[in-house]
Each structure stands twice: as C-alpha cells, then as structure tokens.
PDB file of C-alpha atoms in Angstrom:
ATOM      1  CA  UNK A 268      26.917 -26.568 -70.468  1.00  0.00           C
ATOM      2  CA  UNK A 269      24.341 -26.536 -73.148  1.00  0.00           C
ATOM      3  CA  UNK A 270      20.578 -26.579 -72.427  1.00  0.00           C
ATOM      4  CA  UNK A 271      18.076 -26.441 -75.241  1.00  0.00           C
ATOM      5  CA  UNK A 272      20.726 -25.249 -77.347  1.00  0.00           C
ATOM      6  CA  UNK A 273      21.622 -22.468 -75.462  1.00  0.00           C
ATOM      7  CA  UNK A 274      25.177 -22.197 -73.963  1.00  0.00           C
ATOM      8  CA  UNK A 275      25.554 -21.521 -70.235  1.00  0.00           C
ATOM      9  CA  UNK A 276      28.973 -21.014 -68.350  1.00  0.00           C
ATOM     10  CA  UNK A 277      29.543 -21.927 -64.735  1.00  0.00           C
ATOM     11  CA  UNK A 278      29.485 -18.945 -62.468  1.00  0.00           C
ATOM     12  CA  UNK A 279      29.358 -20.250 -58.718  1.00  0.00           C
ATOM     13  CA  UNK A 280      29.032 -23.164 -56.577  1.00  0.00           C
ATOM     14  CA  UNK A 281      27.470 -22.965 -53.374  1.00  0.00           C
ATOM     15  CA  UNK A 282      25.591 -25.327 -50.645  1.00  0.00           C
ATOM     16  CA  UNK A 283      22.292 -25.254 -48.872  1.00  0.00           C
ATOM     17  CA  UNK A 284      21.857 -27.253 -45.579  1.00  0.00           C
ATOM     18  CA  UNK A 285      19.296 -28.862 -45.504  1.00  0.00           C
ATOM     19  CA  UNK A 286      18.322 -29.111 -49.118  1.00  0.00           C
ATOM     20  CA  UNK A 287      16.078 -26.551 -50.716  1.00  0.00           C
ATOM     21  CA  UNK A 288      14.236 -29.098 -52.974  1.00  0.00           C
ATOM     22  CA  UNK A 289      12.286 -31.720 -51.035  1.00  0.00           C
ATOM     23  CA  UNK A 290      11.760 -35.626 -51.817  1.00  0.00           C
ATOM     24  CA  UNK A 291       8.679 -37.208 -50.830  1.00  0.00           C
ATOM     25  CA  UNK A 292       7.926 -34.137 -48.409  1.00  0.00           C
ATOM     26  CA  UNK A 293      11.397 -34.155 -46.546  1.00  0.00           C
ATOM     27  CA  UNK A 294      14.667 -32.293 -47.327  1.00  0.00           C
ATOM     28  CA  UNK A 295      17.953 -34.155 -47.757  1.00  0.00           C
ATOM     29  CA  UNK A 296      20.968 -33.157 -45.746  1.00  0.00           C
ATOM     30  CA  UNK A 297      22.547 -30.534 -48.203  1.00  0.00           C
ATOM     31  CA  UNK A 298      22.116 -29.364 -51.613  1.00  0.00           C
ATOM     32  CA  UNK A 299      24.689 -28.193 -54.041  1.00  0.00           C
ATOM     33  CA  UNK A 300      23.759 -25.640 -56.554  1.00  0.00           C
ATOM     34  CA  UNK A 301      26.017 -25.271 -59.626  1.00  0.00           C
ATOM     35  CA  UNK A 302      24.850 -21.844 -61.040  1.00  0.00           C
ATOM     36  CA  UNK A 303      25.515 -21.460 -64.716  1.00  0.00           C
ATOM     37  CA  UNK A 304      24.467 -18.045 -66.574  1.00  0.00           C
ATOM     38  CA  UNK A 305      24.120 -17.353 -70.331  1.00  0.00           C
ATOM     39  CA  UNK A 306      27.192 -16.871 -72.248  1.00  0.00           C
ATOM     40  CA  UNK A 307      25.454 -13.934 -73.882  1.00  0.00           C
ATOM     41  CA  UNK A 308      24.176 -10.818 -72.529  1.00  0.00           C
ATOM     42  CA  UNK A 309      20.381 -11.725 -71.523  1.00  0.00           C
ATOM     43  CA  UNK A 310      20.001 -12.338 -67.888  1.00  0.00           C
ATOM     44  CA  UNK A 311      19.154 -16.319 -67.614  1.00  0.00           C
ATOM     45  CA  UNK A 312      20.401 -18.937 -65.394  1.00  0.00           C
ATOM     46  CA  UNK A 313      20.547 -22.555 -65.392  1.00  0.00           C
ATOM     47  CA  UNK A 314      21.176 -24.193 -62.051  1.00  0.00           C
ATOM     48  CA  UNK A 315      22.103 -27.920 -61.528  1.00  0.00           C
ATOM     49  CA  UNK A 316      21.020 -28.831 -57.918  1.00  0.00           C
ATOM     50  CA  UNK A 317      22.501 -32.187 -56.361  1.00  0.00           C
ATOM     51  CA  UNK A 318      21.582 -33.781 -53.191  1.00  0.00           C
ATOM     52  CA  UNK A 319      24.546 -34.265 -50.835  1.00  0.00           C
ATOM     53  CA  UNK A 320      24.654 -36.696 -48.249  1.00  0.00           C
ATOM     54  CA  UNK A 321      27.282 -35.918 -45.541  1.00  0.00           C
ATOM     55  CA  UNK A 322      27.541 -38.943 -43.035  1.00  0.00           C
ATOM     56  CA  UNK A 323      28.320 -38.516 -39.772  1.00  0.00           C
ATOM     57  CA  UNK A 324      30.647 -35.917 -38.516  1.00  0.00           C
ATOM     58  CA  UNK A 325      34.290 -36.971 -37.979  1.00  0.00           C
ATOM     59  CA  UNK A 326      36.961 -35.815 -35.438  1.00  0.00           C
ATOM     60  CA  UNK A 327      39.358 -34.606 -38.237  1.00  0.00           C
ATOM     61  CA  UNK A 328      36.686 -32.207 -39.885  1.00  0.00           C
ATOM     62  CA  UNK A 329      38.284 -28.948 -38.845  1.00  0.00           C
ATOM     63  CA  UNK A 330      40.396 -28.124 -42.014  1.00  0.00           C
ATOM     64  CA  UNK A 331      38.910 -26.448 -45.054  1.00  0.00           C
ATOM     65  CA  UNK A 332      39.342 -28.497 -48.613  1.00  0.00           C
ATOM     66  CA  UNK A 333      42.465 -27.495 -50.682  1.00  0.00           C
ATOM     67  CA  UNK A 334      40.002 -28.325 -53.545  1.00  0.00           C
ATOM     68  CA  UNK A 335      36.595 -29.850 -54.959  1.00  0.00           C
ATOM     69  CA  UNK A 336      36.607 -32.769 -57.127  1.00  0.00           C
ATOM     70  CA  UNK A 337      33.521 -31.180 -59.046  1.00  0.00           C
ATOM     71  CA  UNK A 338      32.824 -34.307 -61.546  1.00  0.00           C
ATOM     72  CA  UNK A 339      32.674 -36.420 -58.470  1.00  0.00           C
ATOM     73  CA  UNK A 340      29.757 -34.527 -56.879  1.00  0.00           C
ATOM     74  CA  UNK A 341      27.746 -34.894 -60.230  1.00  0.00           C
ATOM     75  CA  UNK A 342      25.684 -38.329 -60.060  1.00  0.00           C
ATOM     76  CA  UNK A 343      24.520 -39.978 -63.027  1.00  0.00           C
ATOM     77  CA  UNK A 344      20.785 -40.907 -63.370  1.00  0.00           C
ATOM     78  CA  UNK A 345      17.830 -39.094 -64.162  1.00  0.00           C
ATOM     79  CA  UNK A 346      16.607 -35.701 -63.135  1.00  0.00           C
ATOM     80  CA  UNK A 347      13.859 -33.323 -62.883  1.00  0.00           C
ATOM     81  CA  UNK A 348      13.491 -30.034 -64.723  1.00  0.00           C
ATOM     82  CA  UNK A 349      11.442 -26.996 -64.153  1.00  0.00           C
ATOM     83  CA  UNK A 350      11.512 -23.215 -64.842  1.00  0.00           C
ATOM     84  CA  UNK A 351      11.634 -21.417 -61.704  1.00  0.00           C
ATOM     85  CA  UNK A 352      13.433 -18.547 -59.604  1.00  0.00           C
ATOM     86  CA  UNK A 353      16.507 -17.737 -57.929  1.00  0.00           C
ATOM     87  CA  UNK A 354      16.448 -18.817 -54.397  1.00  0.00           C
ATOM     88  CA  UNK A 355      18.272 -15.709 -52.990  1.00  0.00           C
ATOM     89  CA  UNK A 356      18.196 -11.934 -53.406  1.00  0.00           C
ATOM     90  CA  UNK A 357      15.138 -10.729 -55.580  1.00  0.00           C
ATOM     91  CA  UNK A 358      14.114 -14.352 -56.410  1.00  0.00           C
ATOM     92  CA  UNK A 359      14.098 -13.277 -60.207  1.00  0.00           C
ATOM     93  CA  UNK A 360      11.900 -16.019 -62.034  1.00  0.00           C
ATOM     94  CA  UNK A 361      15.129 -16.485 -64.449  1.00  0.00           C
ATOM     95  CA  UNK A 362      16.186 -20.040 -63.700  1.00  0.00           C
ATOM     96  CA  UNK A 363      15.885 -23.364 -65.665  1.00  0.00           C
ATOM     97  CA  UNK A 364      16.290 -25.996 -62.773  1.00  0.00           C
ATOM     98  CA  UNK A 365      17.954 -29.144 -63.241  1.00  0.00           C
ATOM     99  CA  UNK A 366      17.640 -31.131 -59.950  1.00  0.00           C
ATOM    100  CA  UNK A 367      19.419 -34.704 -59.992  1.00  0.00           C
ATOM    101  CA  UNK A 368      17.422 -37.548 -58.851  1.00  0.00           C
ATOM    102  CA  UNK A 369      20.511 -39.536 -57.133  1.00  0.00           C
ATOM    103  CA  UNK A 370      22.436 -38.096 -54.122  1.00  0.00           C
ATOM    104  CA  UNK A 371      26.326 -37.998 -54.067  1.00  0.00           C
ATOM    105  CA  UNK A 372      27.847 -39.273 -50.798  1.00  0.00           C
ATOM    106  CA  UNK A 373      30.678 -36.802 -49.531  1.00  0.00           C
ATOM    107  CA  UNK A 374      33.589 -38.888 -48.259  1.00  0.00           C
ATOM    108  CA  UNK A 375      36.205 -36.166 -48.018  1.00  0.00           C
ATOM    109  CA  UNK A 376      36.119 -34.955 -44.111  1.00  0.00           C
ATOM    110  CA  UNK A 377      37.505 -31.577 -45.224  1.00  0.00           C
ATOM    111  CA  UNK A 378      34.637 -31.016 -47.552  1.00  0.00           C
ATOM    112  CA  UNK A 379      32.003 -32.471 -45.144  1.00  0.00           C
ATOM    113  CA  UNK A 380      33.314 -30.021 -42.792  1.00  0.00           C
ATOM    114  CA  UNK A 381      33.117 -26.990 -45.255  1.00  0.00           C
ATOM    115  CA  UNK A 382      29.597 -27.669 -46.341  1.00  0.00           C
ATOM    116  CA  UNK A 383      28.389 -28.227 -42.548  1.00  0.00           C
ATOM    117  CA  UNK A 384      30.083 -24.646 -41.786  1.00  0.00           C
ATOM    118  CA  UNK A 385      29.484 -22.600 -44.682  1.00  0.00           C
ATOM    119  CA  UNK A 386      26.265 -23.885 -46.358  1.00  0.00           C
ATOM    120  CA  UNK A 387      23.350 -21.276 -46.870  1.00  0.00           C
ATOM    121  CA  UNK A 388      20.235 -21.700 -45.010  1.00  0.00           C
ATOM    122  CA  UNK A 389      17.537 -23.129 -47.382  1.00  0.00           C
ATOM    123  CA  UNK A 390      14.813 -20.843 -48.718  1.00  0.00           C
ATOM    124  CA  UNK A 391      11.445 -22.364 -47.519  1.00  0.00           C
ATOM    125  CA  UNK A 392       9.653 -24.627 -49.785  1.00  0.00           C
ATOM    126  CA  UNK A 393       7.653 -22.873 -52.489  1.00  0.00           C
ATOM    127  CA  UNK A 394       4.249 -24.158 -53.940  1.00  0.00           C
ATOM    128  CA  UNK A 395       4.176 -25.330 -57.547  1.00  0.00           C
ATOM    129  CA  UNK A 396       1.603 -22.683 -58.726  1.00  0.00           C
ATOM    130  CA  UNK A 397       1.598 -23.247 -62.414  1.00  0.00           C
ATOM    131  CA  UNK A 398       4.940 -25.035 -62.995  1.00  0.00           C
ATOM    132  CA  UNK A 399       5.214 -28.202 -64.937  1.00  0.00           C
ATOM    133  CA  UNK A 400       8.058 -30.764 -63.542  1.00  0.00           C
ATOM    134  CA  UNK A 401       9.471 -32.909 -65.975  1.00  0.00           C
ATOM    135  CA  UNK A 402      11.334 -35.968 -65.283  1.00  0.00           C
ATOM    136  CA  UNK A 403      13.460 -38.222 -66.983  1.00  0.00           C
ATOM    137  CA  UNK A 404      14.384 -41.736 -66.438  1.00  0.00           C
TER     138      UNK A 404
END
C-alpha cells in the first residue's frame, strides 16, 4: 500500500475482540488489523483497522478457515486517520492509523469461529492527548 507517497508492505493480519477503537463511546464486536511496514529500513508502520461484526455463533463453527478472502474484509467508504502507537509490545509511537468507518459482516462460519477463538484482547482505550484525528467523507 502507499500512504503519503511512502510504500508499505503487508506484514501481518490479526484480530482484537472486542475492538480497540471505540465509536460513540462503545467498542464493536471485533477489529481486524492489517499491519503494514515500510518497504525501506526505517521502522514505521501503517495499520488499517476494520470493525468486524461476527453475528451470532452457529452450530458449525468448529473448523478453522482454510483461507481468508482479504478484499472482502475491507469496506468502502470513509475512514479516520491519526498518528499513534502500536497496541502491543512496547507501544512504540510509530504507527499511521487508518480506521475504516464502516464495519464488515463476516458471513463465513469458520472465520467467525476463528476470530472468536483466536482474537487478541484489546488494549484499553487511550486518551487522544494532542493527537489530531482526520476524517474523510
């Protein structure tokens, strides 16, 4: 991906349950983080966060997914951007966050079960401090 003329490569995908970002004072069911790192040697990351609605658990949700349709997990529409930190480890302030406005609904039972069973716990909500949050339309 390219952000501000800088190229990033996808490093990893992971989920948090419930979401780490909150909307109108409340978390969503889960949140996908697509972590991208700079293509050059400088330590810098861009994380695309997507709210994930898991629906109700189903009886056939015991088998792990054989793959993930990644484009299906990225909604269209607007997003919020801000400069912040990693939400795990040393919490280094090296992240450009892109938080999508619209949630995606996960229909595949195996992926819903995987997220429910393997999502990381969220970091507590942090104060904005002097961060500016930019919003697209």
